[in-house]
Each structure stands twice: as C-alpha cells, then as structure tokens.
C-alpha cells in the first residue's frame, strides 16, 4: 500500500437517497426529459460500501483511498480487489454526465 497522502481528501460520502431527492426536486417540473434520460435511459451501476472503504479514480487512472494514493500496481486495498476500479472508464462516465447535464 502506498504511504503517499493524497491532496484530495474527502469527509464523507453523500447518501444516494438524499442526493436523488435534491436532484429531482431541483429539476421538476421543468426538466422532466432530462430526469427521464438520467434515471431511465442512462446505463449505470451502483456499489455498496460494506467495509467502510471508499476508492476514487481520476481521469488519468490514478486511484485514491480517502487519505492515500494507491499504487498503480496494487491489486488489493484493505483485502478488497481493485479489479473493478481499474476496469472503470472514468472518462466515459464523466463525458456521459456532462452530456446529461447539458
């Protein structure tokens, strides 16, 4: 595991239900088409945080834990596989978010 601290530390992960409620409230009724596309037509996946570990990945492929930079060659973090994180296409996801946001 890397001992290098990252510069992008975060406090907490926002609850999805709270986020969706706020998002919908702000976008109804004027943006129903945008909401439909975002929630119904846009493919996505969700993960559940079981062990309290958050992992971030930037558009350059660098991975971060809440406090540390994770080495590119590392296969596990806190006994959890990083395979799916490495496979995630962050640039494509970002581009789709920008497209939906207009």
JSON list of C-alpha atoms in Angstrom, two decimals:
[
{"chain": "A", "resi": 1, "resn": "UNK", "atom": "CA", "xyz": [0.00, 0.00, 0.00]},
{"chain": "A", "resi": 2, "resn": "UNK", "atom": "CA", "xyz": [1.24, 3.47, -0.79]},
{"chain": "A", "resi": 3, "resn": "UNK", "atom": "CA", "xyz": [2.20, 5.70, 2.10]},
{"chain": "A", "resi": 4, "resn": "UNK", "atom": "CA", "xyz": [1.83, 8.81, -0.05]},
{"chain": "A", "resi": 5, "resn": "UNK", "atom": "CA", "xyz": [-1.01, 11.02, 1.21]},
{"chain": "A", "resi": 6, "resn": "UNK", "atom": "CA", "xyz": [-3.33, 12.41, -1.41]},
{"chain": "A", "resi": 7, "resn": "UNK", "atom": "CA", "xyz": [-4.31, 16.07, -1.80]},
{"chain": "A", "resi": 8, "resn": "UNK", "atom": "CA", "xyz": [-7.98, 15.32, -2.46]},
{"chain": "A", "resi": 9, "resn": "UNK", "atom": "CA", "xyz": [-9.19, 14.00, 0.87]},
{"chain": "A", "resi": 10, "resn": "UNK", "atom": "CA", "xyz": [-12.97, 13.88, 1.37]},
{"chain": "A", "resi": 11, "resn": "UNK", "atom": "CA", "xyz": [-15.06, 14.00, 4.52]},
{"chain": "A", "resi": 12, "resn": "UNK", "atom": "CA", "xyz": [-17.93, 11.64, 3.80]},
{"chain": "A", "resi": 13, "resn": "UNK", "atom": "CA", "xyz": [-19.98, 10.01, 1.08]},
{"chain": "A", "resi": 14, "resn": "UNK", "atom": "CA", "xyz": [-23.37, 11.59, 0.49]},
{"chain": "A", "resi": 15, "resn": "UNK", "atom": "CA", "xyz": [-26.38, 9.33, 0.90]},
{"chain": "A", "resi": 16, "resn": "UNK", "atom": "CA", "xyz": [-27.75, 8.41, -2.54]},
{"chain": "A", "resi": 17, "resn": "UNK", "atom": "CA", "xyz": [-31.37, 8.84, -1.49]},
{"chain": "A", "resi": 18, "resn": "UNK", "atom": "CA", "xyz": [-30.72, 12.37, -0.25]},
{"chain": "A", "resi": 19, "resn": "UNK", "atom": "CA", "xyz": [-28.82, 13.23, -3.42]},
{"chain": "A", "resi": 20, "resn": "UNK", "atom": "CA", "xyz": [-31.57, 11.88, -5.70]},
{"chain": "A", "resi": 21, "resn": "UNK", "atom": "CA", "xyz": [-34.28, 13.68, -3.74]},
{"chain": "A", "resi": 22, "resn": "UNK", "atom": "CA", "xyz": [-32.46, 17.00, -4.05]},
{"chain": "A", "resi": 23, "resn": "UNK", "atom": "CA", "xyz": [-31.68, 16.39, -7.73]},
{"chain": "A", "resi": 24, "resn": "UNK", "atom": "CA", "xyz": [-35.29, 15.56, -8.59]},
{"chain": "A", "resi": 25, "resn": "UNK", "atom": "CA", "xyz": [-36.71, 18.42, -6.52]},
{"chain": "A", "resi": 26, "resn": "UNK", "atom": "CA", "xyz": [-34.47, 20.94, -8.28]},
{"chain": "A", "resi": 27, "resn": "UNK", "atom": "CA", "xyz": [-35.29, 19.59, -11.76]},
{"chain": "A", "resi": 28, "resn": "UNK", "atom": "CA", "xyz": [-39.06, 19.10, -11.58]},
{"chain": "A", "resi": 29, "resn": "UNK", "atom": "CA", "xyz": [-41.21, 20.04, -13.37]},
{"chain": "A", "resi": 30, "resn": "UNK", "atom": "CA", "xyz": [-39.12, 22.00, -15.89]},
{"chain": "A", "resi": 31, "resn": "UNK", "atom": "CA", "xyz": [-36.62, 19.23, -16.79]},
{"chain": "A", "resi": 32, "resn": "UNK", "atom": "CA", "xyz": [-38.67, 16.02, -16.91]},
{"chain": "A", "resi": 33, "resn": "UNK", "atom": "CA", "xyz": [-36.97, 14.88, -20.13]},
{"chain": "A", "resi": 34, "resn": "UNK", "atom": "CA", "xyz": [-33.54, 15.31, -18.56]},
{"chain": "A", "resi": 35, "resn": "UNK", "atom": "CA", "xyz": [-34.62, 13.37, -15.47]},
{"chain": "A", "resi": 36, "resn": "UNK", "atom": "CA", "xyz": [-36.09, 10.57, -17.59]},
{"chain": "A", "resi": 37, "resn": "UNK", "atom": "CA", "xyz": [-32.85, 10.26, -19.55]},
{"chain": "A", "resi": 38, "resn": "UNK", "atom": "CA", "xyz": [-30.72, 10.39, -16.40]},
{"chain": "A", "resi": 39, "resn": "UNK", "atom": "CA", "xyz": [-32.68, 7.80, -14.39]},
{"chain": "A", "resi": 40, "resn": "UNK", "atom": "CA", "xyz": [-34.22, 5.56, -17.06]},
{"chain": "A", "resi": 41, "resn": "UNK", "atom": "CA", "xyz": [-32.15, 5.66, -20.24]},
{"chain": "A", "resi": 42, "resn": "UNK", "atom": "CA", "xyz": [-28.59, 6.07, -18.95]},
{"chain": "A", "resi": 43, "resn": "UNK", "atom": "CA", "xyz": [-26.87, 2.77, -18.10]},
{"chain": "A", "resi": 44, "resn": "UNK", "atom": "CA", "xyz": [-25.17, 2.78, -14.71]},
{"chain": "A", "resi": 45, "resn": "UNK", "atom": "CA", "xyz": [-24.10, 0.57, -11.85]},
{"chain": "A", "resi": 46, "resn": "UNK", "atom": "CA", "xyz": [-24.15, 1.00, -8.11]},
{"chain": "A", "resi": 47, "resn": "UNK", "atom": "CA", "xyz": [-21.84, -0.32, -5.45]},
{"chain": "A", "resi": 48, "resn": "UNK", "atom": "CA", "xyz": [-22.49, -0.73, -1.75]},
{"chain": "A", "resi": 49, "resn": "UNK", "atom": "CA", "xyz": [-19.89, 0.26, 0.79]},
{"chain": "A", "resi": 50, "resn": "UNK", "atom": "CA", "xyz": [-19.62, -2.79, 3.06]},
{"chain": "A", "resi": 51, "resn": "UNK", "atom": "CA", "xyz": [-16.32, -2.29, 4.81]},
{"chain": "A", "resi": 52, "resn": "UNK", "atom": "CA", "xyz": [-16.15, 1.49, 5.11]},
{"chain": "A", "resi": 53, "resn": "UNK", "atom": "CA", "xyz": [-13.66, 1.81, 2.26]},
{"chain": "A", "resi": 54, "resn": "UNK", "atom": "CA", "xyz": [-14.06, 4.49, -0.41]},
{"chain": "A", "resi": 55, "resn": "UNK", "atom": "CA", "xyz": [-11.93, 4.40, -3.55]},
{"chain": "A", "resi": 56, "resn": "UNK", "atom": "CA", "xyz": [-11.71, 7.22, -6.09]},
{"chain": "A", "resi": 57, "resn": "UNK", "atom": "CA", "xyz": [-10.23, 7.13, -9.57]},
{"chain": "A", "resi": 58, "resn": "UNK", "atom": "CA", "xyz": [-9.37, 10.20, -11.64]},
{"chain": "A", "resi": 59, "resn": "UNK", "atom": "CA", "xyz": [-9.46, 10.63, -15.40]},
{"chain": "A", "resi": 60, "resn": "UNK", "atom": "CA", "xyz": [-5.76, 9.76, -15.60]},
{"chain": "A", "resi": 61, "resn": "UNK", "atom": "CA", "xyz": [-6.37, 6.37, -13.97]},
{"chain": "A", "resi": 62, "resn": "UNK", "atom": "CA", "xyz": [-4.80, 7.26, -10.62]},
{"chain": "A", "resi": 63, "resn": "UNK", "atom": "CA", "xyz": [-6.61, 5.68, -7.64]},
{"chain": "A", "resi": 64, "resn": "UNK", "atom": "CA", "xyz": [-7.08, 7.16, -4.19]},
{"chain": "A", "resi": 65, "resn": "UNK", "atom": "CA", "xyz": [-8.36, 6.00, -0.85]},
{"chain": "A", "resi": 66, "resn": "UNK", "atom": "CA", "xyz": [-9.82, 8.59, 1.47]},
{"chain": "A", "resi": 67, "resn": "UNK", "atom": "CA", "xyz": [-6.35, 9.61, 2.61]},
{"chain": "A", "resi": 68, "resn": "UNK", "atom": "CA", "xyz": [-3.77, 7.85, 0.38]},
{"chain": "A", "resi": 69, "resn": "UNK", "atom": "CA", "xyz": [-2.73, 7.48, -3.24]},
{"chain": "A", "resi": 70, "resn": "UNK", "atom": "CA", "xyz": [-2.98, 3.81, -4.24]},
{"chain": "A", "resi": 71, "resn": "UNK", "atom": "CA", "xyz": [-0.06, 2.44, -6.26]},
{"chain": "A", "resi": 72, "resn": "UNK", "atom": "CA", "xyz": [-1.00, 1.53, -9.85]},
{"chain": "A", "resi": 73, "resn": "UNK", "atom": "CA", "xyz": [0.42, -1.99, -9.46]},
{"chain": "A", "resi": 74, "resn": "UNK", "atom": "CA", "xyz": [-1.56, -2.73, -6.33]},
{"chain": "A", "resi": 75, "resn": "UNK", "atom": "CA", "xyz": [-4.20, -5.47, -6.84]},
{"chain": "A", "resi": 76, "resn": "UNK", "atom": "CA", "xyz": [-5.96, -5.20, -3.45]},
{"chain": "A", "resi": 77, "resn": "UNK", "atom": "CA", "xyz": [-6.71, -2.46, -0.95]},
{"chain": "A", "resi": 78, "resn": "UNK", "atom": "CA", "xyz": [-7.69, -3.44, 2.60]},
{"chain": "A", "resi": 79, "resn": "UNK", "atom": "CA", "xyz": [-8.23, -7.04, 1.42]},
{"chain": "A", "resi": 80, "resn": "UNK", "atom": "CA", "xyz": [-10.60, -5.89, -1.37]},
{"chain": "A", "resi": 81, "resn": "UNK", "atom": "CA", "xyz": [-9.88, -6.42, -5.07]},
{"chain": "A", "resi": 82, "resn": "UNK", "atom": "CA", "xyz": [-9.24, -3.29, -7.13]},
{"chain": "A", "resi": 83, "resn": "UNK", "atom": "CA", "xyz": [-10.06, -5.07, -10.41]},
{"chain": "A", "resi": 84, "resn": "UNK", "atom": "CA", "xyz": [-13.42, -3.33, -10.99]},
{"chain": "A", "resi": 85, "resn": "UNK", "atom": "CA", "xyz": [-11.96, 0.06, -10.09]},
{"chain": "A", "resi": 86, "resn": "UNK", "atom": "CA", "xyz": [-9.19, -0.46, -12.62]},
{"chain": "A", "resi": 87, "resn": "UNK", "atom": "CA", "xyz": [-11.73, -1.51, -15.26]},
{"chain": "A", "resi": 88, "resn": "UNK", "atom": "CA", "xyz": [-13.97, 1.54, -14.68]},
{"chain": "A", "resi": 89, "resn": "UNK", "atom": "CA", "xyz": [-13.83, 4.02, -17.59]},
{"chain": "A", "resi": 90, "resn": "UNK", "atom": "CA", "xyz": [-13.89, 7.29, -15.69]},
{"chain": "A", "resi": 91, "resn": "UNK", "atom": "CA", "xyz": [-13.50, 9.45, -18.80]},
{"chain": "A", "resi": 92, "resn": "UNK", "atom": "CA", "xyz": [-16.53, 7.87, -20.49]},
{"chain": "A", "resi": 93, "resn": "UNK", "atom": "CA", "xyz": [-18.59, 8.24, -17.30]},
{"chain": "A", "resi": 94, "resn": "UNK", "atom": "CA", "xyz": [-17.57, 11.90, -16.98]},
{"chain": "A", "resi": 95, "resn": "UNK", "atom": "CA", "xyz": [-18.46, 12.56, -20.61]},
{"chain": "A", "resi": 96, "resn": "UNK", "atom": "CA", "xyz": [-21.90, 10.99, -20.17]},
{"chain": "A", "resi": 97, "resn": "UNK", "atom": "CA", "xyz": [-22.54, 13.11, -17.06]},
{"chain": "A", "resi": 98, "resn": "UNK", "atom": "CA", "xyz": [-21.58, 16.25, -18.99]},
{"chain": "A", "resi": 99, "resn": "UNK", "atom": "CA", "xyz": [-23.88, 15.22, -21.82]},
{"chain": "A", "resi": 100, "resn": "UNK", "atom": "CA", "xyz": [-26.83, 14.71, -19.47]},
{"chain": "A", "resi": 101, "resn": "UNK", "atom": "CA", "xyz": [-26.16, 17.93, -17.58]},
{"chain": "A", "resi": 102, "resn": "UNK", "atom": "CA", "xyz": [-26.17, 19.86, -20.86]}
]
